[in-house]
PDB file of C-alpha atoms in Angstrom:
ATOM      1  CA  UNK A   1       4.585  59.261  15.202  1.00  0.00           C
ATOM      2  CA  UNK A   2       4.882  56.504  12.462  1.00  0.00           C
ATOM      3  CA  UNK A   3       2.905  53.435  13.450  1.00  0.00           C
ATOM      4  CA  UNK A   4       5.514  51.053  11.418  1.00  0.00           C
ATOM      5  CA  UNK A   5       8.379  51.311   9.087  1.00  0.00           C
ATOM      6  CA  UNK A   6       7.876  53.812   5.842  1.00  0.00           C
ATOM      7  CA  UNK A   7      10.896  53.061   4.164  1.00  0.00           C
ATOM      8  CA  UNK A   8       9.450  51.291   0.608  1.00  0.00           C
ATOM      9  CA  UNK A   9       6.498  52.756   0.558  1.00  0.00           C
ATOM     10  CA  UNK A  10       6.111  54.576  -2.616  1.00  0.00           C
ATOM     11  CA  UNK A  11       5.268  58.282  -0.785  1.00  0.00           C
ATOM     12  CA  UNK A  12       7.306  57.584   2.150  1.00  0.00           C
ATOM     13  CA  UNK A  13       9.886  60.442   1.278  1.00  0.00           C
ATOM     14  CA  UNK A  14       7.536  62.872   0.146  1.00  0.00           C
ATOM     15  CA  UNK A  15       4.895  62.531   3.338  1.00  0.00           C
ATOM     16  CA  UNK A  16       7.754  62.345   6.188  1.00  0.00           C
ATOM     17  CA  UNK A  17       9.434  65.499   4.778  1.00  0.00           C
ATOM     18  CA  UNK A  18       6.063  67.002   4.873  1.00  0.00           C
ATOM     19  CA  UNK A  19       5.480  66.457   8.200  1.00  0.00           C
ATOM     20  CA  UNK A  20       8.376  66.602   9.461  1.00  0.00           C
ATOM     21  CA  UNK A  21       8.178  70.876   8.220  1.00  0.00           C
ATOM     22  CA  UNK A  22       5.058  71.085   9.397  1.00  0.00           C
ATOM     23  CA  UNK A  23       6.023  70.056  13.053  1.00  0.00           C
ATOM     24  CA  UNK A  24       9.188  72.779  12.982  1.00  0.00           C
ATOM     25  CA  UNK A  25       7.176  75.351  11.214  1.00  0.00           C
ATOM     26  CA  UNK A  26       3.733  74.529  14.312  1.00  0.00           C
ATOM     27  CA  UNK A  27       6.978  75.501  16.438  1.00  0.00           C
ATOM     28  CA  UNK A  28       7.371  78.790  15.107  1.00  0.00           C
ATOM     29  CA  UNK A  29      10.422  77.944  12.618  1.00  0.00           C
ATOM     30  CA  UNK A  30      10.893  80.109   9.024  1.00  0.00           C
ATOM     31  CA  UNK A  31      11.509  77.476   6.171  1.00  0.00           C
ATOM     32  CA  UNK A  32      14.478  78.274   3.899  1.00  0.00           C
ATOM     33  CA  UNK A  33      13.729  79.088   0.765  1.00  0.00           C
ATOM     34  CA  UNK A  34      16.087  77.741  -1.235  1.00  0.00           C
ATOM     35  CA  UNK A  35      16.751  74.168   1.037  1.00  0.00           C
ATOM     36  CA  UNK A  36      12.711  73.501   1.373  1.00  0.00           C
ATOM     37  CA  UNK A  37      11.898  70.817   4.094  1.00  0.00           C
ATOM     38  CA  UNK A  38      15.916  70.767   5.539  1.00  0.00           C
ATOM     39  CA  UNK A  39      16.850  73.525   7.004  1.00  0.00           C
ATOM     40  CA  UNK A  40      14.565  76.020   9.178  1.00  0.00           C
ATOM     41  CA  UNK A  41      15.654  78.826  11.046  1.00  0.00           C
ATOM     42  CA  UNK A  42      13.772  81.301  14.278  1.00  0.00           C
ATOM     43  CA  UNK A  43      14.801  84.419  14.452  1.00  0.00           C
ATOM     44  CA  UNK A  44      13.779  87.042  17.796  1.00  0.00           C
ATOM     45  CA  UNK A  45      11.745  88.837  16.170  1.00  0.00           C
ATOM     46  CA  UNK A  46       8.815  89.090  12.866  1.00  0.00           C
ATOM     47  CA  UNK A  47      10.530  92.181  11.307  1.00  0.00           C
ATOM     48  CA  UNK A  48      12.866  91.145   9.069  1.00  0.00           C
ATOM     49  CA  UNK A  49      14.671  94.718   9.132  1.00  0.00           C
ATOM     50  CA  UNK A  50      14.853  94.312  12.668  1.00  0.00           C
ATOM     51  CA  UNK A  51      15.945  90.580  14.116  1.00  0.00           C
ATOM     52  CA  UNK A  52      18.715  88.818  15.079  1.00  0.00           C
ATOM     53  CA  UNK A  53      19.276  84.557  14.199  1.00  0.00           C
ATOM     54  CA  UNK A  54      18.445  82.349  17.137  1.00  0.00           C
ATOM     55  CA  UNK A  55      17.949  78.982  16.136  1.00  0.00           C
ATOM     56  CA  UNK A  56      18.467  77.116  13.034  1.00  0.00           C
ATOM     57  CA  UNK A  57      18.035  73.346  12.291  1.00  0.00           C
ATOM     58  CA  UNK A  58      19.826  70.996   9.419  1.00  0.00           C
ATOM     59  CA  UNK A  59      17.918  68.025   8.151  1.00  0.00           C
ATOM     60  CA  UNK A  60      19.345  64.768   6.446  1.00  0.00           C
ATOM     61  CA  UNK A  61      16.106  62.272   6.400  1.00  0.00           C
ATOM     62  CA  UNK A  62      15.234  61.917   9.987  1.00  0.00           C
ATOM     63  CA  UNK A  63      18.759  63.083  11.380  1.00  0.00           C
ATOM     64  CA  UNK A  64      18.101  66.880  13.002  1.00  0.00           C
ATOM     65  CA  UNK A  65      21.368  68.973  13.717  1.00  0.00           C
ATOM     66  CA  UNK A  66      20.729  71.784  16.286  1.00  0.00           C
ATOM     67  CA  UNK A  67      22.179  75.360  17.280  1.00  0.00           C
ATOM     68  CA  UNK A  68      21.148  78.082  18.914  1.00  0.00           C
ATOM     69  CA  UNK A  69      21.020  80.277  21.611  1.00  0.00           C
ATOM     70  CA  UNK A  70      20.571  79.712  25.206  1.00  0.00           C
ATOM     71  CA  UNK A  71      17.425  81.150  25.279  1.00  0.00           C
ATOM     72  CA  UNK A  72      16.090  79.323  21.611  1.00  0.00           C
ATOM     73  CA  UNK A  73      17.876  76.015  23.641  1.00  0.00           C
ATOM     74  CA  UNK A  74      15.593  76.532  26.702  1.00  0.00           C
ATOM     75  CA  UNK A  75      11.885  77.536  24.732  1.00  0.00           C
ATOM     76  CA  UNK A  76      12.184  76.491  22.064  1.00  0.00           C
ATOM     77  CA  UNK A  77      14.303  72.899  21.642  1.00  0.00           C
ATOM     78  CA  UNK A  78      12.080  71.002  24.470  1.00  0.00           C
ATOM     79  CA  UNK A  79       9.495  71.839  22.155  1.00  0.00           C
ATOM     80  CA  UNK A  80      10.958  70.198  19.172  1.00  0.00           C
ATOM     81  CA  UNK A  81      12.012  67.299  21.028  1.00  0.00           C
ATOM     82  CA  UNK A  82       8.399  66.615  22.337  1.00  0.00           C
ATOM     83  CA  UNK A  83       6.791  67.023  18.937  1.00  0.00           C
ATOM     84  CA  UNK A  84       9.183  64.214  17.261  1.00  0.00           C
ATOM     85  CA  UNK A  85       9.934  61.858  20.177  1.00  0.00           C
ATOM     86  CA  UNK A  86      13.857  61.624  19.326  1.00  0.00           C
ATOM     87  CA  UNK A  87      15.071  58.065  20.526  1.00  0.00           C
ATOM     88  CA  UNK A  88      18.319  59.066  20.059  1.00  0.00           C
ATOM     89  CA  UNK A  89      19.823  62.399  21.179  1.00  0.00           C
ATOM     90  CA  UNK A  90      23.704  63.810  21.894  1.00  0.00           C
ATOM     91  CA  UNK A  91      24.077  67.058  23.363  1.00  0.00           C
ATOM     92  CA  UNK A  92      27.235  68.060  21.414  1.00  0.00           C
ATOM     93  CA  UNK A  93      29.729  68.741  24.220  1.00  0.00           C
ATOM     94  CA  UNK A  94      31.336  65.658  23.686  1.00  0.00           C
ATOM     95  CA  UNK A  95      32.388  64.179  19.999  1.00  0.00           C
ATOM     96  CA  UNK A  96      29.504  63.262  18.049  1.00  0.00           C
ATOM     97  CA  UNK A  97      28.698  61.190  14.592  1.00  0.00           C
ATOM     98  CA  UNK A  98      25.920  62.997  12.694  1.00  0.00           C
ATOM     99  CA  UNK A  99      25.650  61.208   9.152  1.00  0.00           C
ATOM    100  CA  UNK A 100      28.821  59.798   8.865  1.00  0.00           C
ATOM    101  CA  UNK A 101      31.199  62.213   9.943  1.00  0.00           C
ATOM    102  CA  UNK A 102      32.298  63.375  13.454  1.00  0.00           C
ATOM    103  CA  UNK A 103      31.825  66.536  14.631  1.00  0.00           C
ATOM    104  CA  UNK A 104      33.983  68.022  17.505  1.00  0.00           C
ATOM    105  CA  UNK A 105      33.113  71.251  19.166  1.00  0.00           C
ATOM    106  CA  UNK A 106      35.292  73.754  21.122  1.00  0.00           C
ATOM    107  CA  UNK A 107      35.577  77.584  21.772  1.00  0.00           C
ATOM    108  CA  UNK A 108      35.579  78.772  18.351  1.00  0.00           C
ATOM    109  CA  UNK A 109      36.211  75.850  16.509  1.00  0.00           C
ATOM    110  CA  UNK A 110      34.123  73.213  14.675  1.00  0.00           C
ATOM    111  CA  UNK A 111      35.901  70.098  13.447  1.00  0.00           C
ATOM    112  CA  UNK A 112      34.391  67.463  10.873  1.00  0.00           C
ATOM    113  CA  UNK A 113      36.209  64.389  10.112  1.00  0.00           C
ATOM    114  CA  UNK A 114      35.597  60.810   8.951  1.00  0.00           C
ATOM    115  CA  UNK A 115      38.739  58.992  10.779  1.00  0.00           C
ATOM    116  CA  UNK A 116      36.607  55.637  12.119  1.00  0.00           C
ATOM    117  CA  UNK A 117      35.423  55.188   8.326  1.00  0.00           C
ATOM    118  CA  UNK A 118      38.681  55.973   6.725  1.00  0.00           C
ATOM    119  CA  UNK A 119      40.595  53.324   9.154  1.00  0.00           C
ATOM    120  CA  UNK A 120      37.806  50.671   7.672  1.00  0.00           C
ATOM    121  CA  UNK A 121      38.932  50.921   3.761  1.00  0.00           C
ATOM    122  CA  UNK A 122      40.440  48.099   2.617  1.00  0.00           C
ATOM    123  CA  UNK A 123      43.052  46.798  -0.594  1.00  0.00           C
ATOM    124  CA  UNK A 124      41.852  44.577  -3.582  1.00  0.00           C
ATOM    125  CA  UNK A 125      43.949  41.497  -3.254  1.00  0.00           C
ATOM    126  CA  UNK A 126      46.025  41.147  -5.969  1.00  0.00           C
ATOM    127  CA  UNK A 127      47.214  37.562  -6.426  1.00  0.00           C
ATOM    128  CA  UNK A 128      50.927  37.501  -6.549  1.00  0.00           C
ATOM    129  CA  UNK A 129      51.994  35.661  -9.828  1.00  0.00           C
ATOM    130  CA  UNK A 130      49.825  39.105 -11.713  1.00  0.00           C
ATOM    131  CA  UNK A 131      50.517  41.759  -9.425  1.00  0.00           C
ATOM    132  CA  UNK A 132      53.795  42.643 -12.274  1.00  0.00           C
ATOM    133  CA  UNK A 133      51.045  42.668 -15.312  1.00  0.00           C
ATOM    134  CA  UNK A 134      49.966  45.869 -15.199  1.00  0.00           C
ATOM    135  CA  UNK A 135      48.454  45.823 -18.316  1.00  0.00           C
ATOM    136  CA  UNK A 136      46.381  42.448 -17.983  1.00  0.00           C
ATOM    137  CA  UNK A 137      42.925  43.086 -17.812  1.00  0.00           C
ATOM    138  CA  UNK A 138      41.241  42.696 -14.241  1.00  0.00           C
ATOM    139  CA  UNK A 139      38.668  39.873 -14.052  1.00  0.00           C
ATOM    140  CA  UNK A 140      35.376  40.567 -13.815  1.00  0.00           C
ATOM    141  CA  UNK A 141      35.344  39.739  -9.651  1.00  0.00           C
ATOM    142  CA  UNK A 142      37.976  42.535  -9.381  1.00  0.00           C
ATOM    143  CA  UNK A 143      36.116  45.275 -11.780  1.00  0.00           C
ATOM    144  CA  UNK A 144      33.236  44.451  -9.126  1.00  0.00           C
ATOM    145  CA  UNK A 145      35.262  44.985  -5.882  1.00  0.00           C
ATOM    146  CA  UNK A 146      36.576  48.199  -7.593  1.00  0.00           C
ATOM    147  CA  UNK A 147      33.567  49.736  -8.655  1.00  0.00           C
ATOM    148  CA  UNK A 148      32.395  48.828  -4.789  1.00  0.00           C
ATOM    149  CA  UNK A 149      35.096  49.994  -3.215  1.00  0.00           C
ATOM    150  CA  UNK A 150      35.115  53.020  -5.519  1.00  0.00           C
ATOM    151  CA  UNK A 151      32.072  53.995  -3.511  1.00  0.00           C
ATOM    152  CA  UNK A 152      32.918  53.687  -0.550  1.00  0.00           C
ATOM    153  CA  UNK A 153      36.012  55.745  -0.975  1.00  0.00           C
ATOM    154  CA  UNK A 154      33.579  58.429  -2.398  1.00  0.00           C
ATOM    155  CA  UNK A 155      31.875  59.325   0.750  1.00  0.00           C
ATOM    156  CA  UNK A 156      35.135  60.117   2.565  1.00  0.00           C
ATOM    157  CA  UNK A 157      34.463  63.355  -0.254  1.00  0.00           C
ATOM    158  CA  UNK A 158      32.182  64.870   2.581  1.00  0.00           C
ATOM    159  CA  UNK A 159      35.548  65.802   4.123  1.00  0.00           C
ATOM    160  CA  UNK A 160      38.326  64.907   1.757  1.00  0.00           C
ATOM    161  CA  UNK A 161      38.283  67.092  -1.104  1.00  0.00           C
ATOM    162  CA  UNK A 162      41.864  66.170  -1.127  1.00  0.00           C
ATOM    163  CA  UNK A 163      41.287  62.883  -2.949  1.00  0.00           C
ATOM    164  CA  UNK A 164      38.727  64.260  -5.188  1.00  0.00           C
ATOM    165  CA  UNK A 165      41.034  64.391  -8.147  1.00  0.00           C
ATOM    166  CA  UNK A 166      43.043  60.578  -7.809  1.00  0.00           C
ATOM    167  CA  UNK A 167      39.343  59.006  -7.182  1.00  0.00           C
ATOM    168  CA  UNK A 168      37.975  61.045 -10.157  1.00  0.00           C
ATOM    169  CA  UNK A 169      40.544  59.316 -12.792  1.00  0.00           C
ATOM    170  CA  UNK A 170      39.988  55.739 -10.714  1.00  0.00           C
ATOM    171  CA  UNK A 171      35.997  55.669 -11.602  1.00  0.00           C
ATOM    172  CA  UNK A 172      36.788  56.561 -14.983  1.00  0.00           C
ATOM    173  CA  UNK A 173      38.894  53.279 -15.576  1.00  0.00           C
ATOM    174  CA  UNK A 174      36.654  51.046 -13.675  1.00  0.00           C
ATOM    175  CA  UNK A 175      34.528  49.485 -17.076  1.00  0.00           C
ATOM    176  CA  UNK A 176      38.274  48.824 -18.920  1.00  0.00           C
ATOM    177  CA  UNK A 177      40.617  48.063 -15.386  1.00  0.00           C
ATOM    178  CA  UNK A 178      43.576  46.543 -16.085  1.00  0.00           C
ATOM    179  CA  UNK A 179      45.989  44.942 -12.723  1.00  0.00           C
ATOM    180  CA  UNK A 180      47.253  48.871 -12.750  1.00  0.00           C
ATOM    181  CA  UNK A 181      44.352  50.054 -12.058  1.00  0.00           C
ATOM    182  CA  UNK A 182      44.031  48.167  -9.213  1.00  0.00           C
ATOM    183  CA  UNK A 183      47.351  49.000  -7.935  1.00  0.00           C
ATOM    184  CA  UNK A 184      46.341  52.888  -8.609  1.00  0.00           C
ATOM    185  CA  UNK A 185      43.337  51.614  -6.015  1.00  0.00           C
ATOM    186  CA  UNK A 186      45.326  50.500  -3.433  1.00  0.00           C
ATOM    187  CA  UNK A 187      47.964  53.335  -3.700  1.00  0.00           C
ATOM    188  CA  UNK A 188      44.550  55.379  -2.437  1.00  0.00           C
ATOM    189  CA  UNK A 189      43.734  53.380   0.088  1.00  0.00           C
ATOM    190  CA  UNK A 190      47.025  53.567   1.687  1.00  0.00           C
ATOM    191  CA  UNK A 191      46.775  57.394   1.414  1.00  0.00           C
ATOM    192  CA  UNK A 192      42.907  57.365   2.948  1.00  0.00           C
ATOM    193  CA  UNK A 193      44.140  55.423   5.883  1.00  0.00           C
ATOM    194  CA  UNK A 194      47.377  57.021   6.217  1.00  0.00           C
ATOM    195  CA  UNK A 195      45.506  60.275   6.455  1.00  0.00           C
ATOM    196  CA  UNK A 196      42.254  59.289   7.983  1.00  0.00           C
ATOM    197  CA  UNK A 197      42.757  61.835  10.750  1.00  0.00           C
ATOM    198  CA  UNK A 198      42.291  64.777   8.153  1.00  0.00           C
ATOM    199  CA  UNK A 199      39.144  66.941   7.910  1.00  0.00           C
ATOM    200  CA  UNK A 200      37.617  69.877   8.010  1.00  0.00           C
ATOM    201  CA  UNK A 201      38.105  73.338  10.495  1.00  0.00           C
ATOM    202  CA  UNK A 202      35.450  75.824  10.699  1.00  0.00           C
ATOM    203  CA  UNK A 203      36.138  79.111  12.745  1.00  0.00           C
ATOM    204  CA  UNK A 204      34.507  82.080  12.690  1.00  0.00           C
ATOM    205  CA  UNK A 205      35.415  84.816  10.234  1.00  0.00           C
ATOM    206  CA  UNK A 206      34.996  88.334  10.972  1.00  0.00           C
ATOM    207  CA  UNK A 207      33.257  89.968   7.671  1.00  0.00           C
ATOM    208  CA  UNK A 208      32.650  93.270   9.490  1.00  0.00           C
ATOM    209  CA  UNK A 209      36.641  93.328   9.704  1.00  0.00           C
ATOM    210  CA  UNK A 210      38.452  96.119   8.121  1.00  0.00           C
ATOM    211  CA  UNK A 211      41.322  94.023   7.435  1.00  0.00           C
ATOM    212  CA  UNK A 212      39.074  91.102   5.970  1.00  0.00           C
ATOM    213  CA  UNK A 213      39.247  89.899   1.952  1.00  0.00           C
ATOM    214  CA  UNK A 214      38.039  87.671  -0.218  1.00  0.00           C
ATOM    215  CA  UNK A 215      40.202  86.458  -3.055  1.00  0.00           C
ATOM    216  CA  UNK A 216      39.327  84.147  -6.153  1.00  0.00           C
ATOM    217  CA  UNK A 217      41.923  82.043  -7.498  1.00  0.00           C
ATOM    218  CA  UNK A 218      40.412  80.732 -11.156  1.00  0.00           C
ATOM    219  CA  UNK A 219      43.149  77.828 -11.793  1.00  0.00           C
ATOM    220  CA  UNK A 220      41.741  76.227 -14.672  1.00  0.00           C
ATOM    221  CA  UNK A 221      40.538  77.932 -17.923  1.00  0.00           C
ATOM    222  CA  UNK A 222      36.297  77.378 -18.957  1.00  0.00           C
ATOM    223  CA  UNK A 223      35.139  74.267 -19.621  1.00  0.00           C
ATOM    224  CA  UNK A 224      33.745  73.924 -23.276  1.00  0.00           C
ATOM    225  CA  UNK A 225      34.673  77.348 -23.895  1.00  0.00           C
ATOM    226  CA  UNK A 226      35.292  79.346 -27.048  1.00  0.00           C
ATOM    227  CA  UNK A 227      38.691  81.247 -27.473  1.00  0.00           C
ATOM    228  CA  UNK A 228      37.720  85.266 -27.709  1.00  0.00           C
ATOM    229  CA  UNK A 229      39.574  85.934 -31.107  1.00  0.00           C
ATOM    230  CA  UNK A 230      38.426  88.591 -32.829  1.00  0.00           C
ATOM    231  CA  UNK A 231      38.429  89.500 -36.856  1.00  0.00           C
ATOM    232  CA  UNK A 232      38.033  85.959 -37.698  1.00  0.00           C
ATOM    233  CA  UNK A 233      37.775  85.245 -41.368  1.00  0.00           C
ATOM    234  CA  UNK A 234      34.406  84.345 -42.967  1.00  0.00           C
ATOM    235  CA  UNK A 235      33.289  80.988 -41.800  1.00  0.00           C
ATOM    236  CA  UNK A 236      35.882  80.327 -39.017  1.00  0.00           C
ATOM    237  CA  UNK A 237      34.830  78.873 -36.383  1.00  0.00           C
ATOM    238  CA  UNK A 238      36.562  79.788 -32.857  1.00  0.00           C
ATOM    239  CA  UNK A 239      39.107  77.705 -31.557  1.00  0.00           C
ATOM    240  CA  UNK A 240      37.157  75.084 -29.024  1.00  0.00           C
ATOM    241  CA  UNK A 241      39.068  74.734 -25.278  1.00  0.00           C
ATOM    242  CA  UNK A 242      38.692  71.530 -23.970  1.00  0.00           C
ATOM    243  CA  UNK A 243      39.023  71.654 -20.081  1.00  0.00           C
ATOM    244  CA  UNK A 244      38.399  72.610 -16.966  1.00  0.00           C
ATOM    245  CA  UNK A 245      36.972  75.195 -14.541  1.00  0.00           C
ATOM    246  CA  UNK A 246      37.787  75.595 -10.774  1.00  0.00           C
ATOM    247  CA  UNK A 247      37.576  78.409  -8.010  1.00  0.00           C
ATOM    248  CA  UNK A 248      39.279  78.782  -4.588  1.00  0.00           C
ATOM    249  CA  UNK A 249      38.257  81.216  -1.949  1.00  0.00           C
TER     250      UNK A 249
END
């Protein structure tokens, strides 16, 4: 148990991780291999051709997200909670906030959203007698309160990859904003707000399913790729692509 704050301390990060896996692994926990120190699973049983998933935990810093079985929930959790002392703790039946964003629980359904922070974005105020310049530079105060605001609109990414794109092109305008760049701002505020109450669903999906498929949908061409012409004459170089890649499944 820390005997006073760690935060600013120059191996704060590195000791409390280090600890904190040593406490889930003392209680019989399998580290991931490829998230080391944030997520740790148990399964029922030491052969891996033979076991089942029981328990797994998610770490951000000191914030633990828990699932598992009944059983896992009955041995093993009252364990956990006695070897790190939570001083807070929600028992997920009811709405909870777990680094930012809500999570809501039902029968088959898992639903993250960031509504509270959404509602609390605000507009740049635009003083009236510019707000028709659009292509006056903004003042220095106003490139400020962009690039802030610009960040806070960023973590509503965690569940809206629907604004990904507008806040993108924003971020890239912030060093040479001009009064329409600030209007572009508040045009995404109003959407953020407007659709604060949008997330993310998770249900389960049924791999073992004979009716189940997985299809790619490649909608941009390679980024920084070369064009694959063939019988190119001596010295040609191949046609350059400038743009994108992106994949939905």
């Amino acid at each position: 148990r820390c005997k006073r704050s760690v935060y600013g301390l120059n191996d704060a990060p590195n000791l409390w991780g280090r600890s904190h896996a040593r406490g889930m692994l003392e209680n019989g926990a399998c580290e991931s291999k490829l998230a080391l120190r944030t997520l740790f699973y148990w399964f029922d049983s030491d052969s891996k051709a033979e076991c089942s998933l029981i328990g797994i935990v998610g770490t951000h810093v000191d914030d633990d997200l828990f699932a598992g079985t009944a059983w896992w929930k009955t041995h093993i959790l009252p364990n956990i909670r006695r070897t790190f002392a939570y001083t807070k703790w929600q028992d997920g039946v009811r709405p909870y906030v777990h680094i930012g964003r809500r999570v809501t629980q039902s029968p088959g359904l898992v639903r993250l959203d960031q509504e509270e922070y959404g509602l609390g974005l605000k507009q740049i105020e635009i003083p009236k007698e510019r707000r028709s310049k659009h292509s006056e530079s903004a003042s220095p105060a106003e490139i400020s309160a962009l690039r802030a605001s610009s960040g806070k609109i960023a973590w509503l990414l965690k569940t809206r990859m629907d604004i990904s794109s507008r806040l993108c092109g924003l971020q890239q305008a912030i060093t040479t904003a001009k009064v329409a760049t600030l209007h572009e701002h508040n045009k995404l505020v109003v959407q953020c707000v407007r659709d604060s109450w949008q997330g993310l669903t998770f249900v389960p999906v049924q791999f073992w399913h004979p009716d189940f498929r997985v299809m790619a949908v490649n909608d941009f061409a390679f980024m920084n790729a070369y064009e694959a012409v063939e019988d190119l004459p001596p010295g040609t170089e191949p046609a350059k692509i400038e743009c994108q890649q992106g994949f939905v499944i």
